[in-house]
PDB file of C-alpha atoms in Angstrom:
ATOM      1  CA  UNK A   1     -11.454  -1.038   9.484  1.00 63.00           C
ATOM      2  CA  UNK A   2      -7.726  -0.324  10.753  1.00 66.00           C
ATOM      3  CA  UNK A   3      -8.617   2.825  12.752  1.00 85.00           C
ATOM      4  CA  UNK A   4      -6.467   5.045  10.478  1.00 92.00           C
ATOM      5  CA  UNK A   5      -9.030   7.958   9.240  1.00 94.00           C
ATOM      6  CA  UNK A   6      -8.061  10.677   6.974  1.00 96.00           C
ATOM      7  CA  UNK A   7      -9.757  12.924   5.842  1.00 96.00           C
ATOM      8  CA  UNK A   8     -11.024  15.033   3.006  1.00 96.00           C
ATOM      9  CA  UNK A   9     -12.422  11.486   1.150  1.00 95.00           C
ATOM     10  CA  UNK A  10     -12.472  13.888  -2.643  1.00 96.00           C
ATOM     11  CA  UNK A  11     -11.121  17.493  -3.140  1.00 96.00           C
ATOM     12  CA  UNK A  12     -11.188  18.818  -6.489  1.00 98.00           C
ATOM     13  CA  UNK A  13      -8.976  21.483  -6.938  1.00 98.00           C
ATOM     14  CA  UNK A  14      -7.518  24.211 -10.299  1.00 98.00           C
ATOM     15  CA  UNK A  15      -4.184  23.431 -11.747  1.00 98.00           C
ATOM     16  CA  UNK A  16      -2.073  25.705  -9.862  1.00 98.00           C
ATOM     17  CA  UNK A  17      -3.901  26.171  -6.177  1.00 98.00           C
ATOM     18  CA  UNK A  18      -2.627  24.180  -3.047  1.00 98.00           C
ATOM     19  CA  UNK A  19      -3.665  21.068  -1.249  1.00 98.00           C
ATOM     20  CA  UNK A  20      -3.448  19.708   2.089  1.00 98.00           C
ATOM     21  CA  UNK A  21      -4.528  16.443   2.489  1.00 98.00           C
ATOM     22  CA  UNK A  22      -4.828  14.740   6.488  1.00 98.00           C
ATOM     23  CA  UNK A  23      -4.594  11.921   9.053  1.00 96.00           C
ATOM     24  CA  UNK A  24      -5.202  10.440  11.897  1.00 94.00           C
ATOM     25  CA  UNK A  25      -3.235   6.418  12.384  1.00 88.00           C
ATOM     26  CA  UNK A  26      -4.045   3.869  14.683  1.00 83.00           C
ATOM     27  CA  UNK A  27      -3.500   4.346  18.225  1.00 80.00           C
ATOM     28  CA  UNK A  28      -0.663   4.215  19.500  1.00 79.00           C
ATOM     29  CA  UNK A  29       1.600   4.357  15.853  1.00 83.00           C
ATOM     30  CA  UNK A  30       4.555   6.469  15.537  1.00 86.00           C
ATOM     31  CA  UNK A  31       5.089   6.309  12.115  1.00 89.00           C
ATOM     32  CA  UNK A  32       3.238   7.684   9.461  1.00 93.00           C
ATOM     33  CA  UNK A  33       3.399   7.238   5.442  1.00 94.00           C
ATOM     34  CA  UNK A  34       1.800   9.184   2.655  1.00 97.00           C
ATOM     35  CA  UNK A  35       1.688   6.797  -0.603  1.00 96.00           C
ATOM     36  CA  UNK A  36       0.042   8.167  -4.381  1.00 97.00           C
ATOM     37  CA  UNK A  37      -2.172   5.795  -6.414  1.00 95.00           C
ATOM     38  CA  UNK A  38      -2.811   7.041  -9.591  1.00 94.00           C
ATOM     39  CA  UNK A  39      -5.371   5.369 -11.538  1.00 90.00           C
ATOM     40  CA  UNK A  40      -4.288   1.740 -12.817  1.00 86.00           C
ATOM     41  CA  UNK A  41      -1.083   1.419 -10.648  1.00 90.00           C
ATOM     42  CA  UNK A  42      -0.004   0.052  -7.216  1.00 92.00           C
ATOM     43  CA  UNK A  43       0.646   2.706  -4.790  1.00 94.00           C
ATOM     44  CA  UNK A  44       3.991   4.770  -4.919  1.00 95.00           C
ATOM     45  CA  UNK A  45       5.712   5.998  -2.477  1.00 94.00           C
ATOM     46  CA  UNK A  46       5.490   9.693  -0.641  1.00 96.00           C
ATOM     47  CA  UNK A  47       7.680  10.128   2.333  1.00 94.00           C
ATOM     48  CA  UNK A  48       7.925   8.901   5.869  1.00 93.00           C
ATOM     49  CA  UNK A  49       7.534  10.687   9.664  1.00 93.00           C
ATOM     50  CA  UNK A  50       8.901   9.476  12.204  1.00 89.00           C
ATOM     51  CA  UNK A  51       8.569  10.864  16.025  1.00 86.00           C
ATOM     52  CA  UNK A  52       7.881  14.403  13.477  1.00 90.00           C
ATOM     53  CA  UNK A  53      10.522  14.203  11.648  1.00 92.00           C
ATOM     54  CA  UNK A  54      10.786  12.813   8.142  1.00 91.00           C
ATOM     55  CA  UNK A  55      13.023   9.556   7.807  1.00 88.00           C
ATOM     56  CA  UNK A  56      12.084   8.328   4.527  1.00 89.00           C
ATOM     57  CA  UNK A  57      11.730   9.965   0.319  1.00 93.00           C
ATOM     58  CA  UNK A  58      10.666   8.316  -2.364  1.00 92.00           C
ATOM     59  CA  UNK A  59      11.155   9.881  -6.042  1.00 94.00           C
ATOM     60  CA  UNK A  60       8.335  12.932  -5.460  1.00 97.00           C
ATOM     61  CA  UNK A  61       9.360  16.947  -6.088  1.00 97.00           C
ATOM     62  CA  UNK A  62       9.929  19.284  -3.294  1.00 96.00           C
ATOM     63  CA  UNK A  63       6.563  20.494  -3.374  1.00 98.00           C
ATOM     64  CA  UNK A  64       5.256  17.628  -2.283  1.00 98.00           C
ATOM     65  CA  UNK A  65       5.792  18.728   1.276  1.00 97.00           C
ATOM     66  CA  UNK A  66       4.296  16.810   5.006  1.00 96.00           C
ATOM     67  CA  UNK A  67       4.525  16.823   8.744  1.00 96.00           C
ATOM     68  CA  UNK A  68       3.971  14.637  11.495  1.00 94.00           C
ATOM     69  CA  UNK A  69       1.714  16.427  15.266  1.00 92.00           C
ATOM     70  CA  UNK A  70       2.908  15.113  18.029  1.00 91.00           C
ATOM     71  CA  UNK A  71      -0.036  13.423  18.495  1.00 88.00           C
ATOM     72  CA  UNK A  72       1.867  11.833  15.447  1.00 88.00           C
ATOM     73  CA  UNK A  73      -1.104  12.170  13.125  1.00 92.00           C
ATOM     74  CA  UNK A  74       0.201  14.352   9.537  1.00 96.00           C
ATOM     75  CA  UNK A  75      -1.141  16.065   7.038  1.00 97.00           C
ATOM     76  CA  UNK A  76       0.302  15.892   3.184  1.00 98.00           C
ATOM     77  CA  UNK A  77       0.978  19.131   1.356  1.00 98.00           C
ATOM     78  CA  UNK A  78       1.047  19.758  -2.283  1.00 98.00           C
ATOM     79  CA  UNK A  79       1.740  23.168  -4.170  1.00 97.00           C
ATOM     80  CA  UNK A  80       1.716  24.097  -7.144  1.00 98.00           C
ATOM     81  CA  UNK A  81      -0.614  21.246  -8.624  1.00 98.00           C
ATOM     82  CA  UNK A  82      -0.762  19.451 -11.886  1.00 98.00           C
ATOM     83  CA  UNK A  83      -3.105  17.386 -14.051  1.00 98.00           C
ATOM     84  CA  UNK A  84      -0.799  14.103 -13.142  1.00 97.00           C
ATOM     85  CA  UNK A  85      -1.452  15.158  -9.584  1.00 98.00           C
ATOM     86  CA  UNK A  86      -4.786  13.512  -9.014  1.00 98.00           C
ATOM     87  CA  UNK A  87      -4.859  10.368  -7.659  1.00 97.00           C
ATOM     88  CA  UNK A  88      -5.358   8.456  -4.404  1.00 95.00           C
ATOM     89  CA  UNK A  89      -3.419   9.303  -1.425  1.00 97.00           C
ATOM     90  CA  UNK A  90      -3.518   7.036   1.170  1.00 96.00           C
ATOM     91  CA  UNK A  91      -1.775   6.854   4.910  1.00 95.00           C
ATOM     92  CA  UNK A  92      -0.194   4.154   5.725  1.00 93.00           C
ATOM     93  CA  UNK A  93       0.248   3.666   9.934  1.00 91.00           C
ATOM     94  CA  UNK A  94       3.109   2.204  11.784  1.00 86.00           C
ATOM     95  CA  UNK A  95       3.639   0.915  14.777  1.00 80.00           C
ATOM     96  CA  UNK A  96       8.207   0.893  14.936  1.00 72.00           C
ATOM     97  CA  UNK A  97      10.495   1.060  17.134  1.00 64.00           C
ATOM     98  CA  UNK A  98      14.463  -0.139  17.395  1.00 47.00           C
ATOM     99  CA  UNK A  99      14.946  -2.967  14.916  1.00 46.00           C
ATOM    100  CA  UNK A 100      11.202  -3.893  13.886  1.00 46.00           C
ATOM    101  CA  UNK A 101      12.290  -1.895  10.190  1.00 48.00           C
ATOM    102  CA  UNK A 102       9.206  -3.941   8.123  1.00 56.00           C
ATOM    103  CA  UNK A 103       6.451  -4.340   9.963  1.00 74.00           C
ATOM    104  CA  UNK A 104       2.701  -4.269   9.583  1.00 82.00           C
ATOM    105  CA  UNK A 105       1.312  -1.089   8.036  1.00 87.00           C
ATOM    106  CA  UNK A 106      -2.308  -0.481   8.546  1.00 89.00           C
ATOM    107  CA  UNK A 107      -3.940   1.305   5.493  1.00 93.00           C
ATOM    108  CA  UNK A 108      -7.038   4.696   5.691  1.00 93.00           C
ATOM    109  CA  UNK A 109      -9.374   5.092   3.584  1.00 93.00           C
ATOM    110  CA  UNK A 110      -8.007   7.494   1.004  1.00 94.00           C
ATOM    111  CA  UNK A 111      -8.220  10.935  -0.590  1.00 96.00           C
ATOM    112  CA  UNK A 112      -8.892  11.252  -4.001  1.00 96.00           C
ATOM    113  CA  UNK A 113      -8.089  13.863  -5.361  1.00 98.00           C
ATOM    114  CA  UNK A 114      -8.473  15.636  -8.859  1.00 98.00           C
ATOM    115  CA  UNK A 115      -7.229  18.194 -10.310  1.00 98.00           C
ATOM    116  CA  UNK A 116      -8.901  20.079 -13.374  1.00 97.00           C
TER     117      UNK A 116
ATOM    118  CA  UNK B   1      17.264  -2.669  -3.933  1.00 76.00           C
ATOM    119  CA  UNK B   2      13.796  -4.001  -3.279  1.00 82.00           C
ATOM    120  CA  UNK B   3      10.908  -5.205  -6.366  1.00 89.00           C
ATOM    121  CA  UNK B   4       8.335  -7.111  -6.557  1.00 94.00           C
ATOM    122  CA  UNK B   5       7.142  -8.341 -10.293  1.00 96.00           C
ATOM    123  CA  UNK B   6       2.640  -9.591 -10.492  1.00 97.00           C
ATOM    124  CA  UNK B   7       3.275 -11.876 -12.666  1.00 96.00           C
ATOM    125  CA  UNK B   8      -0.981 -11.486 -14.351  1.00 96.00           C
ATOM    126  CA  UNK B   9      -2.216  -7.525 -14.697  1.00 96.00           C
ATOM    127  CA  UNK B  10      -6.317  -9.974 -14.511  1.00 97.00           C
ATOM    128  CA  UNK B  11      -6.572 -13.019 -13.565  1.00 98.00           C
ATOM    129  CA  UNK B  12     -10.483 -14.307 -14.043  1.00 98.00           C
ATOM    130  CA  UNK B  13     -12.145 -17.473 -12.231  1.00 98.00           C
ATOM    131  CA  UNK B  14     -14.841 -19.185 -12.033  1.00 97.00           C
ATOM    132  CA  UNK B  15     -17.028 -18.592  -8.378  1.00 97.00           C
ATOM    133  CA  UNK B  16     -15.776 -22.296  -6.431  1.00 97.00           C
ATOM    134  CA  UNK B  17     -12.961 -23.013  -8.794  1.00 98.00           C
ATOM    135  CA  UNK B  18      -8.964 -21.897  -7.428  1.00 98.00           C
ATOM    136  CA  UNK B  19      -7.529 -18.511  -7.200  1.00 98.00           C
ATOM    137  CA  UNK B  20      -2.551 -18.347  -8.182  1.00 98.00           C
ATOM    138  CA  UNK B  21      -2.381 -14.659  -8.320  1.00 98.00           C
ATOM    139  CA  UNK B  22       1.744 -14.332  -9.208  1.00 98.00           C
ATOM    140  CA  UNK B  23       3.920 -12.539  -7.319  1.00 97.00           C
ATOM    141  CA  UNK B  24       8.016 -13.128  -8.099  1.00 97.00           C
ATOM    142  CA  UNK B  25      10.678  -9.964  -5.437  1.00 94.00           C
ATOM    143  CA  UNK B  26      13.764  -9.698  -5.637  1.00 92.00           C
ATOM    144  CA  UNK B  27      16.006  -8.537  -2.758  1.00 85.00           C
ATOM    145  CA  UNK B  28      18.977  -7.927  -1.783  1.00 78.00           C
ATOM    146  CA  UNK B  29      18.369  -9.467   1.982  1.00 79.00           C
ATOM    147  CA  UNK B  30      15.651 -11.858   3.508  1.00 79.00           C
ATOM    148  CA  UNK B  31      12.565 -10.098   2.609  1.00 85.00           C
ATOM    149  CA  UNK B  32       9.327  -9.193   4.548  1.00 87.00           C
ATOM    150  CA  UNK B  33       6.748  -9.887   2.007  1.00 92.00           C
ATOM    151  CA  UNK B  34       2.260  -8.578   2.772  1.00 94.00           C
ATOM    152  CA  UNK B  35       0.123  -9.910  -0.341  1.00 96.00           C
ATOM    153  CA  UNK B  36      -2.544  -7.004   0.622  1.00 96.00           C
ATOM    154  CA  UNK B  37      -6.354  -5.955  -0.913  1.00 96.00           C
ATOM    155  CA  UNK B  38      -8.040  -3.245  -2.738  1.00 94.00           C
ATOM    156  CA  UNK B  39     -11.997  -3.620  -3.204  1.00 91.00           C
ATOM    157  CA  UNK B  40     -13.297  -1.153  -5.966  1.00 85.00           C
ATOM    158  CA  UNK B  41     -12.938   2.984  -3.441  1.00 76.00           C
ATOM    159  CA  UNK B  42     -11.447   1.435  -0.589  1.00 80.00           C
ATOM    160  CA  UNK B  43      -8.318   1.394   1.140  1.00 84.00           C
ATOM    161  CA  UNK B  44      -5.500  -1.512   1.546  1.00 91.00           C
ATOM    162  CA  UNK B  45      -6.211  -4.100   3.403  1.00 93.00           C
ATOM    163  CA  UNK B  46      -3.741  -6.903   4.641  1.00 93.00           C
ATOM    164  CA  UNK B  47      -4.436 -10.366   3.790  1.00 95.00           C
ATOM    165  CA  UNK B  48      -0.805 -11.206   5.035  1.00 93.00           C
ATOM    166  CA  UNK B  49       2.620 -11.503   5.637  1.00 91.00           C
ATOM    167  CA  UNK B  50       5.643 -13.411   5.493  1.00 90.00           C
ATOM    168  CA  UNK B  51       8.636 -12.140   7.771  1.00 78.00           C
ATOM    169  CA  UNK B  52      10.769 -15.865   7.755  1.00 76.00           C
ATOM    170  CA  UNK B  53       8.549 -17.722  10.170  1.00 73.00           C
ATOM    171  CA  UNK B  54       7.575 -20.384   8.119  1.00 82.00           C
ATOM    172  CA  UNK B  55       6.674 -20.848   4.337  1.00 89.00           C
ATOM    173  CA  UNK B  56       3.575 -21.106   4.027  1.00 94.00           C
ATOM    174  CA  UNK B  57       1.427 -18.280   5.608  1.00 93.00           C
ATOM    175  CA  UNK B  58      -2.082 -18.648   6.428  1.00 94.00           C
ATOM    176  CA  UNK B  59      -3.820 -15.426   6.045  1.00 95.00           C
ATOM    177  CA  UNK B  60      -7.606 -13.700   6.283  1.00 95.00           C
ATOM    178  CA  UNK B  61     -10.664 -15.112   4.326  1.00 95.00           C
ATOM    179  CA  UNK B  62      -8.963 -18.623   2.753  1.00 97.00           C
ATOM    180  CA  UNK B  63      -6.166 -16.734   0.968  1.00 97.00           C
ATOM    181  CA  UNK B  64      -2.473 -18.635   1.651  1.00 97.00           C
ATOM    182  CA  UNK B  65       1.091 -17.861   0.283  1.00 97.00           C
ATOM    183  CA  UNK B  66       4.067 -20.273  -0.521  1.00 95.00           C
ATOM    184  CA  UNK B  67       6.953 -18.284  -0.236  1.00 94.00           C
ATOM    185  CA  UNK B  68      10.036 -20.499  -1.557  1.00 94.00           C
ATOM    186  CA  UNK B  69      13.593 -18.418  -2.297  1.00 91.00           C
ATOM    187  CA  UNK B  70      14.456 -20.816  -4.967  1.00 92.00           C
ATOM    188  CA  UNK B  71      12.254 -19.059  -7.366  1.00 94.00           C
ATOM    189  CA  UNK B  72      11.993 -16.045  -5.005  1.00 94.00           C
ATOM    190  CA  UNK B  73       7.907 -16.177  -5.406  1.00 96.00           C
ATOM    191  CA  UNK B  74       6.011 -15.105  -3.605  1.00 96.00           C
ATOM    192  CA  UNK B  75       1.774 -15.948  -4.874  1.00 98.00           C
ATOM    193  CA  UNK B  76      -1.056 -16.226  -2.979  1.00 98.00           C
ATOM    194  CA  UNK B  77      -3.953 -18.950  -3.754  1.00 98.00           C
ATOM    195  CA  UNK B  78      -6.847 -19.717  -2.336  1.00 98.00           C
ATOM    196  CA  UNK B  79      -8.869 -23.726  -2.714  1.00 97.00           C
ATOM    197  CA  UNK B  80     -12.452 -21.472  -3.896  1.00 97.00           C
ATOM    198  CA  UNK B  81     -13.135 -18.665  -4.833  1.00 97.00           C
ATOM    199  CA  UNK B  82     -16.037 -16.081  -4.420  1.00 97.00           C
ATOM    200  CA  UNK B  83     -18.511 -13.692  -5.653  1.00 96.00           C
ATOM    201  CA  UNK B  84     -16.691 -11.168  -2.865  1.00 95.00           C
ATOM    202  CA  UNK B  85     -12.863 -11.523  -3.376  1.00 97.00           C
ATOM    203  CA  UNK B  86     -13.180 -10.104  -7.071  1.00 97.00           C
ATOM    204  CA  UNK B  87     -11.150  -6.452  -6.260  1.00 97.00           C
ATOM    205  CA  UNK B  88      -7.186  -5.375  -6.796  1.00 97.00           C
ATOM    206  CA  UNK B  89      -4.432  -7.679  -4.992  1.00 98.00           C
ATOM    207  CA  UNK B  90      -0.608  -6.111  -4.229  1.00 97.00           C
ATOM    208  CA  UNK B  91       2.199  -7.742  -3.549  1.00 97.00           C
ATOM    209  CA  UNK B  92       4.224  -5.568  -1.671  1.00 94.00           C
ATOM    210  CA  UNK B  93       7.936  -5.529  -0.510  1.00 91.00           C
ATOM    211  CA  UNK B  94       9.259  -4.006   2.400  1.00 85.00           C
ATOM    212  CA  UNK B  95      12.114  -1.805   2.266  1.00 75.00           C
ATOM    213  CA  UNK B  96      14.022  -0.394   4.610  1.00 70.00           C
ATOM    214  CA  UNK B  97      11.964   2.612   6.149  1.00 72.00           C
ATOM    215  CA  UNK B  98       9.825   1.527   3.088  1.00 83.00           C
ATOM    216  CA  UNK B  99       6.748  -0.709   1.141  1.00 89.00           C
ATOM    217  CA  UNK B 100       7.248  -1.270  -3.231  1.00 91.00           C
ATOM    218  CA  UNK B 101       4.289  -2.268  -4.016  1.00 94.00           C
ATOM    219  CA  UNK B 102       3.793  -4.853  -7.178  1.00 95.00           C
ATOM    220  CA  UNK B 103       1.414  -3.298 -10.032  1.00 94.00           C
ATOM    221  CA  UNK B 104      -1.976  -5.189  -9.068  1.00 96.00           C
ATOM    222  CA  UNK B 105      -3.540  -8.208 -10.351  1.00 97.00           C
ATOM    223  CA  UNK B 106      -7.652  -7.350 -10.953  1.00 97.00           C
ATOM    224  CA  UNK B 107      -9.350 -10.684 -10.235  1.00 98.00           C
ATOM    225  CA  UNK B 108     -12.223 -11.235 -12.019  1.00 97.00           C
ATOM    226  CA  UNK B 109     -15.204 -14.014 -10.423  1.00 97.00           C
ATOM    227  CA  UNK B 110     -17.358 -15.347 -12.984  1.00 96.00           C
ATOM    228  CA  UNK B 111     -20.310 -16.627 -11.223  1.00 93.00           C
TER     229      UNK B 111
END
């Protein structure tokens, strides 16, 4: 177990709805990243939060948004859900300080989102 | 730009025989490379990481990987496969603030 927990584990939503996924990072970790893993593919980077601010974003539209809270937990929000948003969403927790850009990430078990 | 290419989408081996999962990387600077494993309906578990300290990296569960700059490769090996090794394996290159994943190699272990 990595100490990174995600909720819920599974979720079914209807196209056009909005969804919020949650992640509790490993104790002491100040950085959270979110990834989307479509079936049969590798995870794709959505965005990253460091000390409550977004500091990197992948090729995802603005309807994918996030938050990081003072305790470093995080939320991923997706508006106007589309069928192609069906995927496993992974949260990764990292301890990042100055000059330690490439450090090991600890992943949660993921949230399986199905859009119908 | 950072990238990785996993050369095999599927690998099948018999239990007790060696495992080789191939990964090539591209990097505009000294890379940080990782191998992660994902069992069905599970999250990602770190097997090992390369961060320039040593070219031969030993990981968990008997896995190791060798960093070869001349070949831009970071292949994952294990001397003897076990049934529990059956899973999806991802080679990862770390960018400034994100991980770049390969497309994955599904390892099948035959009894």
